[in-house]
mmCIF file with all atom_site columns, C-alpha atoms in Angstrom:
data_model
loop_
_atom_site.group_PDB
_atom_site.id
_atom_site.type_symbol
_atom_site.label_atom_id
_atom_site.label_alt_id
_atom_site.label_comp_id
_atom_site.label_asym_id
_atom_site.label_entity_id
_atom_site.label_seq_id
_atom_site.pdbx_PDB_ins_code
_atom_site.Cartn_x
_atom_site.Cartn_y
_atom_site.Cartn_z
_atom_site.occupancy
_atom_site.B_iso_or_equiv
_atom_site.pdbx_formal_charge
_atom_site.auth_seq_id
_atom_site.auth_comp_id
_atom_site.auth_asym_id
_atom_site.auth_atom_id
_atom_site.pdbx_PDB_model_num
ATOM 1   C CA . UNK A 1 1   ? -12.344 -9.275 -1.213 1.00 0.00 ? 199 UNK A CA 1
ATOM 2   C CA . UNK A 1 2   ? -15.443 -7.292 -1.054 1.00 0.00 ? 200 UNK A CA 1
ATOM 3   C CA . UNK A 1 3   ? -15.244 -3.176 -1.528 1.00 0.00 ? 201 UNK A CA 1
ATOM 4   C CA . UNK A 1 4   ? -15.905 -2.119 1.734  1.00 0.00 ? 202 UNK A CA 1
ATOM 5   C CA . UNK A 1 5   ? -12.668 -4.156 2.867  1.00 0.00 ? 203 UNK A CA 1
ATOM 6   C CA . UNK A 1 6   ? -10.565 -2.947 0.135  1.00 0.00 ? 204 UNK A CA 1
ATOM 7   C CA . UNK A 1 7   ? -11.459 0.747  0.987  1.00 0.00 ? 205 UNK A CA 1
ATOM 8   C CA . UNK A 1 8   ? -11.109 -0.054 4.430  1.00 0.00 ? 206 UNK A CA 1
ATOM 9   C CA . UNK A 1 9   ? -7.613  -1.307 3.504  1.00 0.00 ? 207 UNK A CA 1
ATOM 10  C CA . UNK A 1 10  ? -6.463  1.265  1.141  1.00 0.00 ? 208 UNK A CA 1
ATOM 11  C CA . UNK A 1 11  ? -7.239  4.034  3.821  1.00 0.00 ? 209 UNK A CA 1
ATOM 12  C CA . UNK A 1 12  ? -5.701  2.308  6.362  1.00 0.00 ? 210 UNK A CA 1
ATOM 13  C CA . UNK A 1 13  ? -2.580  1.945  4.051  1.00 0.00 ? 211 UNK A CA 1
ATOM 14  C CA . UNK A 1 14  ? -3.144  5.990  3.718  1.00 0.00 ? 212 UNK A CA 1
ATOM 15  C CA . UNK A 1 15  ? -2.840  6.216  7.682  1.00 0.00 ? 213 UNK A CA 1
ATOM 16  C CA . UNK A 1 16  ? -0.112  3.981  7.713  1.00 0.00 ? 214 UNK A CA 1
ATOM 17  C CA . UNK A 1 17  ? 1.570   6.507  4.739  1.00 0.00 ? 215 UNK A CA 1
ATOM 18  C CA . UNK A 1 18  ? 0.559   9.790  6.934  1.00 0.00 ? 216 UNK A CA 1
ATOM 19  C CA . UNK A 1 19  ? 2.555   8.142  9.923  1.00 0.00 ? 217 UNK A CA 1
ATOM 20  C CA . UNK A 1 20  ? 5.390   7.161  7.958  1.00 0.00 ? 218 UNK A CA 1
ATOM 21  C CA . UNK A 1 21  ? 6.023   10.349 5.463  1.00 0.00 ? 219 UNK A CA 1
ATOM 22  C CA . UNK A 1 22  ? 7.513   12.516 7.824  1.00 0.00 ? 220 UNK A CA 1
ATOM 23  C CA . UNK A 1 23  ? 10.724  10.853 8.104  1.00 0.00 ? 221 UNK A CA 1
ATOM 24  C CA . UNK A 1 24  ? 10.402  9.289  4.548  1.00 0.00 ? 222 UNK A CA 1
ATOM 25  C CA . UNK A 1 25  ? 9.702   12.942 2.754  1.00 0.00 ? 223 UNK A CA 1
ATOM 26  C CA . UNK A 1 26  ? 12.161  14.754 5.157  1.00 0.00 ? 224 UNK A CA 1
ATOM 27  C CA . UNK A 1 27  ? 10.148  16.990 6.792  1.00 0.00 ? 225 UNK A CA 1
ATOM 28  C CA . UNK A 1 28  ? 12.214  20.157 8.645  1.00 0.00 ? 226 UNK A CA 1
ATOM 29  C CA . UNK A 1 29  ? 12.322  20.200 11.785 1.00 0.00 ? 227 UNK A CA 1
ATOM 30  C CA . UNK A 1 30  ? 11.358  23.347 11.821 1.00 0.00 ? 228 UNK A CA 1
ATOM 31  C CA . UNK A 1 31  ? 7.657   22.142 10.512 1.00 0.00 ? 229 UNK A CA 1
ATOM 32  C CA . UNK A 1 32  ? 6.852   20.249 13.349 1.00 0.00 ? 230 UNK A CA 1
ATOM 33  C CA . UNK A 1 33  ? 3.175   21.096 13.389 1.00 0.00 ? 231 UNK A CA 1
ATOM 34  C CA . UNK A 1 34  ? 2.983   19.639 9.848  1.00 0.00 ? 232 UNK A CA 1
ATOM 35  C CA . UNK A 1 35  ? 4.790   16.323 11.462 1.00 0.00 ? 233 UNK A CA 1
ATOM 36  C CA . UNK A 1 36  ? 2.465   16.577 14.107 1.00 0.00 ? 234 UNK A CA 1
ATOM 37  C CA . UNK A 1 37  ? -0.381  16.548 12.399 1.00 0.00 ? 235 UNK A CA 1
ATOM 38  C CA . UNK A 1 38  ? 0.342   14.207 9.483  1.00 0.00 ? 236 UNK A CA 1
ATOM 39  C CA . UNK A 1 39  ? 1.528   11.280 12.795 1.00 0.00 ? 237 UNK A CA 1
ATOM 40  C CA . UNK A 1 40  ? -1.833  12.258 14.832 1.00 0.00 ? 238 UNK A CA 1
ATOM 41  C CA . UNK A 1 41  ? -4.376  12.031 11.673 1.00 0.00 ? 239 UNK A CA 1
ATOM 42  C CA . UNK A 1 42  ? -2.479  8.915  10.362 1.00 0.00 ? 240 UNK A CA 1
ATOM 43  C CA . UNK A 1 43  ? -3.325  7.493  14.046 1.00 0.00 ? 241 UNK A CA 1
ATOM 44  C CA . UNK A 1 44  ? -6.834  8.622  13.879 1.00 0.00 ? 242 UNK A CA 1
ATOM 45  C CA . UNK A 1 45  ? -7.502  6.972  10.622 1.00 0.00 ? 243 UNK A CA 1
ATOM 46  C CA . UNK A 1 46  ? -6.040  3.817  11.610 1.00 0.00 ? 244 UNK A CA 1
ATOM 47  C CA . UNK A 1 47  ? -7.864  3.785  14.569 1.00 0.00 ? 245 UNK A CA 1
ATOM 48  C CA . UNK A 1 48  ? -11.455 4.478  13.749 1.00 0.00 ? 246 UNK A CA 1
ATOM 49  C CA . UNK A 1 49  ? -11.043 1.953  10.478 1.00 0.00 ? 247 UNK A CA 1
ATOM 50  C CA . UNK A 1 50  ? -10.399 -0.556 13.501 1.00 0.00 ? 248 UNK A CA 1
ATOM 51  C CA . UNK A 1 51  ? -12.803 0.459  16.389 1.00 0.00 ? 249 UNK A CA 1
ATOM 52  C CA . UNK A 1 52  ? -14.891 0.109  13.143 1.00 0.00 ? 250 UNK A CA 1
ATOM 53  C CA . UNK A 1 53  ? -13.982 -3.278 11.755 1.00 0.00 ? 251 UNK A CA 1
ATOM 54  C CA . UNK A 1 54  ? -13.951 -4.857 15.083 1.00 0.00 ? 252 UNK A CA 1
ATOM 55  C CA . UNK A 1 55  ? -15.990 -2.973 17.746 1.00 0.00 ? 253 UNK A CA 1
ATOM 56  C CA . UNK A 1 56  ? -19.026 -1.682 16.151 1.00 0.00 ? 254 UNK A CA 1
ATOM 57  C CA . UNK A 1 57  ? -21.630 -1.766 13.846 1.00 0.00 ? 255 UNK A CA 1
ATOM 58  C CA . UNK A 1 58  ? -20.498 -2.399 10.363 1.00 0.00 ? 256 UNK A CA 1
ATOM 59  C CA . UNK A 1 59  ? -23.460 -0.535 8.915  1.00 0.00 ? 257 UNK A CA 1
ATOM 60  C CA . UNK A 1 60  ? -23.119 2.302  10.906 1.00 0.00 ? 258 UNK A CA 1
ATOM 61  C CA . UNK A 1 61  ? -21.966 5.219  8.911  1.00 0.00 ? 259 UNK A CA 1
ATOM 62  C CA . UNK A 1 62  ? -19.776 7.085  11.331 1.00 0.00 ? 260 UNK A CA 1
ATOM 63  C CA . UNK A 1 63  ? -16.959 5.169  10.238 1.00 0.00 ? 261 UNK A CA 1
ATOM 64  C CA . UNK A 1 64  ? -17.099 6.953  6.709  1.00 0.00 ? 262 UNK A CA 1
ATOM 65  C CA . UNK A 1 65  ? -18.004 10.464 8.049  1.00 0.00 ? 263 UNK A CA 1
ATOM 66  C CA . UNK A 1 66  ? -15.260 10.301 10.303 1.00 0.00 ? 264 UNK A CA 1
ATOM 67  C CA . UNK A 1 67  ? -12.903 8.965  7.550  1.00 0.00 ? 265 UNK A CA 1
ATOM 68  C CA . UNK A 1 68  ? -14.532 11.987 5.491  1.00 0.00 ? 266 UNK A CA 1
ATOM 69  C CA . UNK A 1 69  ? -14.343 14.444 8.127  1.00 0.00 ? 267 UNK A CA 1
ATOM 70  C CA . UNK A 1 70  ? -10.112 13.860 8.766  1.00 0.00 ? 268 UNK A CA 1
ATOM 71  C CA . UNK A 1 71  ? -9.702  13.339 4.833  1.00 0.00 ? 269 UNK A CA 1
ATOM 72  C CA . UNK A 1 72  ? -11.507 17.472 4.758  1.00 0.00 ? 270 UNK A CA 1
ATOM 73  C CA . UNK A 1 73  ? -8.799  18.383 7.630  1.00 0.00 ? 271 UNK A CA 1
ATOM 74  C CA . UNK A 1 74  ? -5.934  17.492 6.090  1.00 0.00 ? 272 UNK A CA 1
ATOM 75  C CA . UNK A 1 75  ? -7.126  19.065 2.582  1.00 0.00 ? 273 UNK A CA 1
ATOM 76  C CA . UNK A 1 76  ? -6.974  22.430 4.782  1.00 0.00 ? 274 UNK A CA 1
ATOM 77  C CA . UNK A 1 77  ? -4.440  21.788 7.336  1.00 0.00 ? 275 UNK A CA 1
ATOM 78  C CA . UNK A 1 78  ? -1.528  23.558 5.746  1.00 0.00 ? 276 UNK A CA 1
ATOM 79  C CA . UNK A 1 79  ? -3.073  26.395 5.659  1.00 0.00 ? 277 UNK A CA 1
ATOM 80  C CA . UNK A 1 80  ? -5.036  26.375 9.335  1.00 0.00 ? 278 UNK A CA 1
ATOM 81  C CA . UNK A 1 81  ? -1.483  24.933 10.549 1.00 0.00 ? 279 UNK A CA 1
ATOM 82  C CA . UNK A 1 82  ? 0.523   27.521 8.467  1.00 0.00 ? 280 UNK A CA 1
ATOM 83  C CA . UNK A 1 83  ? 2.920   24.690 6.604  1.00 0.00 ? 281 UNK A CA 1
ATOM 84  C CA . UNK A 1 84  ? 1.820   25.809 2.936  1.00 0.00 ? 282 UNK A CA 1
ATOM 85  C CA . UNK A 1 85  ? 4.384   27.179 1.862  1.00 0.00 ? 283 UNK A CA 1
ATOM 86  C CA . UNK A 1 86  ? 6.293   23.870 2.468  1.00 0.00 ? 284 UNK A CA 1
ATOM 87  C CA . UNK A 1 87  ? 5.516   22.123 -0.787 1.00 0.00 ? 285 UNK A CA 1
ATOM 88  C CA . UNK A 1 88  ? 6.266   18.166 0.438  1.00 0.00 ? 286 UNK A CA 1
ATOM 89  C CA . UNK A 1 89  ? 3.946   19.113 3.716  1.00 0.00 ? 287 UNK A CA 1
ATOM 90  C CA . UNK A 1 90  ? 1.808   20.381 1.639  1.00 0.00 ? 288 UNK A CA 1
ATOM 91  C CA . UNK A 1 91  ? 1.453   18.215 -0.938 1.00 0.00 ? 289 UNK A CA 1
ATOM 92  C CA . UNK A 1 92  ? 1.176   14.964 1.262  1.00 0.00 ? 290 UNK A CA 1
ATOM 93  C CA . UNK A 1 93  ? -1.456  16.599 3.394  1.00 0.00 ? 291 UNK A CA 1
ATOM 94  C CA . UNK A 1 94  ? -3.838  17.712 0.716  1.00 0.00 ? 292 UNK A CA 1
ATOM 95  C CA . UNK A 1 95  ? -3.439  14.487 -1.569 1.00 0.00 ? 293 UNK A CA 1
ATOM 96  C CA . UNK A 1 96  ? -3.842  11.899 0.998  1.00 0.00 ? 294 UNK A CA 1
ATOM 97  C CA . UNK A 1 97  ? -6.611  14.518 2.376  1.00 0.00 ? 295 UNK A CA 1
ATOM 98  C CA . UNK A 1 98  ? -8.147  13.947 -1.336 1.00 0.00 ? 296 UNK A CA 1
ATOM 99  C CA . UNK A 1 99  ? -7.766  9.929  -1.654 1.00 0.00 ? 297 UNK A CA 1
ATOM 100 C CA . UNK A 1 100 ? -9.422  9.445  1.898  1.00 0.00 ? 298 UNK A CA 1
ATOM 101 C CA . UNK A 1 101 ? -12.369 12.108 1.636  1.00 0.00 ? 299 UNK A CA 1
ATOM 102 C CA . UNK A 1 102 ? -13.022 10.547 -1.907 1.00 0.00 ? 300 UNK A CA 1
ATOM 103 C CA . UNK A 1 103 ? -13.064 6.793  -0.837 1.00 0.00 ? 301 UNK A CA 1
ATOM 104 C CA . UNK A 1 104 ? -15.155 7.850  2.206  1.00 0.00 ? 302 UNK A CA 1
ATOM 105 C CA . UNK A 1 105 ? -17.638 9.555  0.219  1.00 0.00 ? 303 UNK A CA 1
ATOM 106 C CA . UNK A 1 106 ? -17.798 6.986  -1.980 1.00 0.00 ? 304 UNK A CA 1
ATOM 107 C CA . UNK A 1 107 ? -18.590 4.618  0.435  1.00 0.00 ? 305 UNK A CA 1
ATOM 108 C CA . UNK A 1 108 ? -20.983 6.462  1.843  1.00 0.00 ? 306 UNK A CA 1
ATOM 109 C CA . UNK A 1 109 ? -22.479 6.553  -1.729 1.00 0.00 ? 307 UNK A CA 1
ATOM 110 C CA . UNK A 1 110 ? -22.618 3.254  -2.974 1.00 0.00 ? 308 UNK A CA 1
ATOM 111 C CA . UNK A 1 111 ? -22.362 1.187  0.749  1.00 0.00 ? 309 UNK A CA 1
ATOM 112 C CA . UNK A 1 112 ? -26.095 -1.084 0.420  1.00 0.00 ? 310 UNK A CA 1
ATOM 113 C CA . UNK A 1 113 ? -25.239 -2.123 3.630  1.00 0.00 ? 311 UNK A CA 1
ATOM 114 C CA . UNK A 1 114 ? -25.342 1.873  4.824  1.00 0.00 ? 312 UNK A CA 1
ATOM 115 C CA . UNK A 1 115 ? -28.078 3.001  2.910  1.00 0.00 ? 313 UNK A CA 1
ATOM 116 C CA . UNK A 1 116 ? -30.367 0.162  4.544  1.00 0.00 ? 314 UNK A CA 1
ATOM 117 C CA . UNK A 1 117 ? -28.880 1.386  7.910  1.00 0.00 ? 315 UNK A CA 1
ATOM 118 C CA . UNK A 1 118 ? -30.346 4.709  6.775  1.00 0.00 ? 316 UNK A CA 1
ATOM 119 C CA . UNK A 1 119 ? -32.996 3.401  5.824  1.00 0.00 ? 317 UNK A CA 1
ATOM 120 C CA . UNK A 1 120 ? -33.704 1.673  9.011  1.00 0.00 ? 318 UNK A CA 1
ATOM 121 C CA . UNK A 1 121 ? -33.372 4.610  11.207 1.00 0.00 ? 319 UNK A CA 1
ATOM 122 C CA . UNK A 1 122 ? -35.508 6.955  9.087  1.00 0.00 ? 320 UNK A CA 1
ATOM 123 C CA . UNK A 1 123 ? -38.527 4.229  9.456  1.00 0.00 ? 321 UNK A CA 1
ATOM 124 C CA . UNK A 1 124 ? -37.606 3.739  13.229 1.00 0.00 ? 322 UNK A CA 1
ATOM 125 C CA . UNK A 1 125 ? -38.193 7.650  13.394 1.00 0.00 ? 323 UNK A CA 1
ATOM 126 C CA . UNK A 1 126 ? -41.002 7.828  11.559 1.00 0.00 ? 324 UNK A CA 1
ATOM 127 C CA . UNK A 1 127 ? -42.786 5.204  13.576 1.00 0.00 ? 325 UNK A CA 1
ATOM 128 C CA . UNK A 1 128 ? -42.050 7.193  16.781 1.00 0.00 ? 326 UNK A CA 1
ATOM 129 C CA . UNK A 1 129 ? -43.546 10.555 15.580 1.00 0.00 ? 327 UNK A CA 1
#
């Protein structure tokens, strides 16, 4: 199994966790928008690693900056949302927030496949200046 599959798989499996964790970590009730948001950004994750795999461009890099961009959210969700002082909300949002933002980045580091894309479009703009 090459990387980019394996990252693709482990943050799936962290949108699969994000869907899942409310029920399994007993969120309150009265925390809904931490439920909320942990169901909707597990969904979002899942989906764009799909649209991705199957739809689209492999090279192009808007897989990993949107990956990166929902890992950032839930690092600061608890506090935008107000469910900080909840410390399993909290928790679960920031360190799944970490593990995606840091396997997108990653990517987006060492991905040959992207930096040719990049590459590719910075010569394609060059030529048309």
């Amino acid at each position: 199994m090459d990387m980019k599959r394996l990252r693709d798989l482990v943050i799936t499996l962290a949108g699969l966790w994000l869907m899942m964790s409310p029920r399994l970590l007993h969120f309150g009730t009265s925390h809904l928008d931490a439920v909320w948001n942990t169901w909707l950004v597990g969904a979002a994750i899942i989906l764009v690693i799909a649209v991705s795999r199957y739809l689209v461009d492999a090279r192009s890099p808007w897989e990993d900056l949107a990956s990166a961009a929902f890992g950032l959210w839930l690092m600061i969700a608890p506090w935008a949302l107000g469910f900080a002082p909840f410390v399993a909300e909290r928790s679960n949002s920031v360190l799944t927030g970490i593990v995606v933002t840091a396997l997108s980045l990653w990517a987006m580091v060492v991905d040959a496949d992207l930096r040719k894309w990049v590459e590719d479009r910075r010569h394609q703009h060059q030529l048309l200046r």
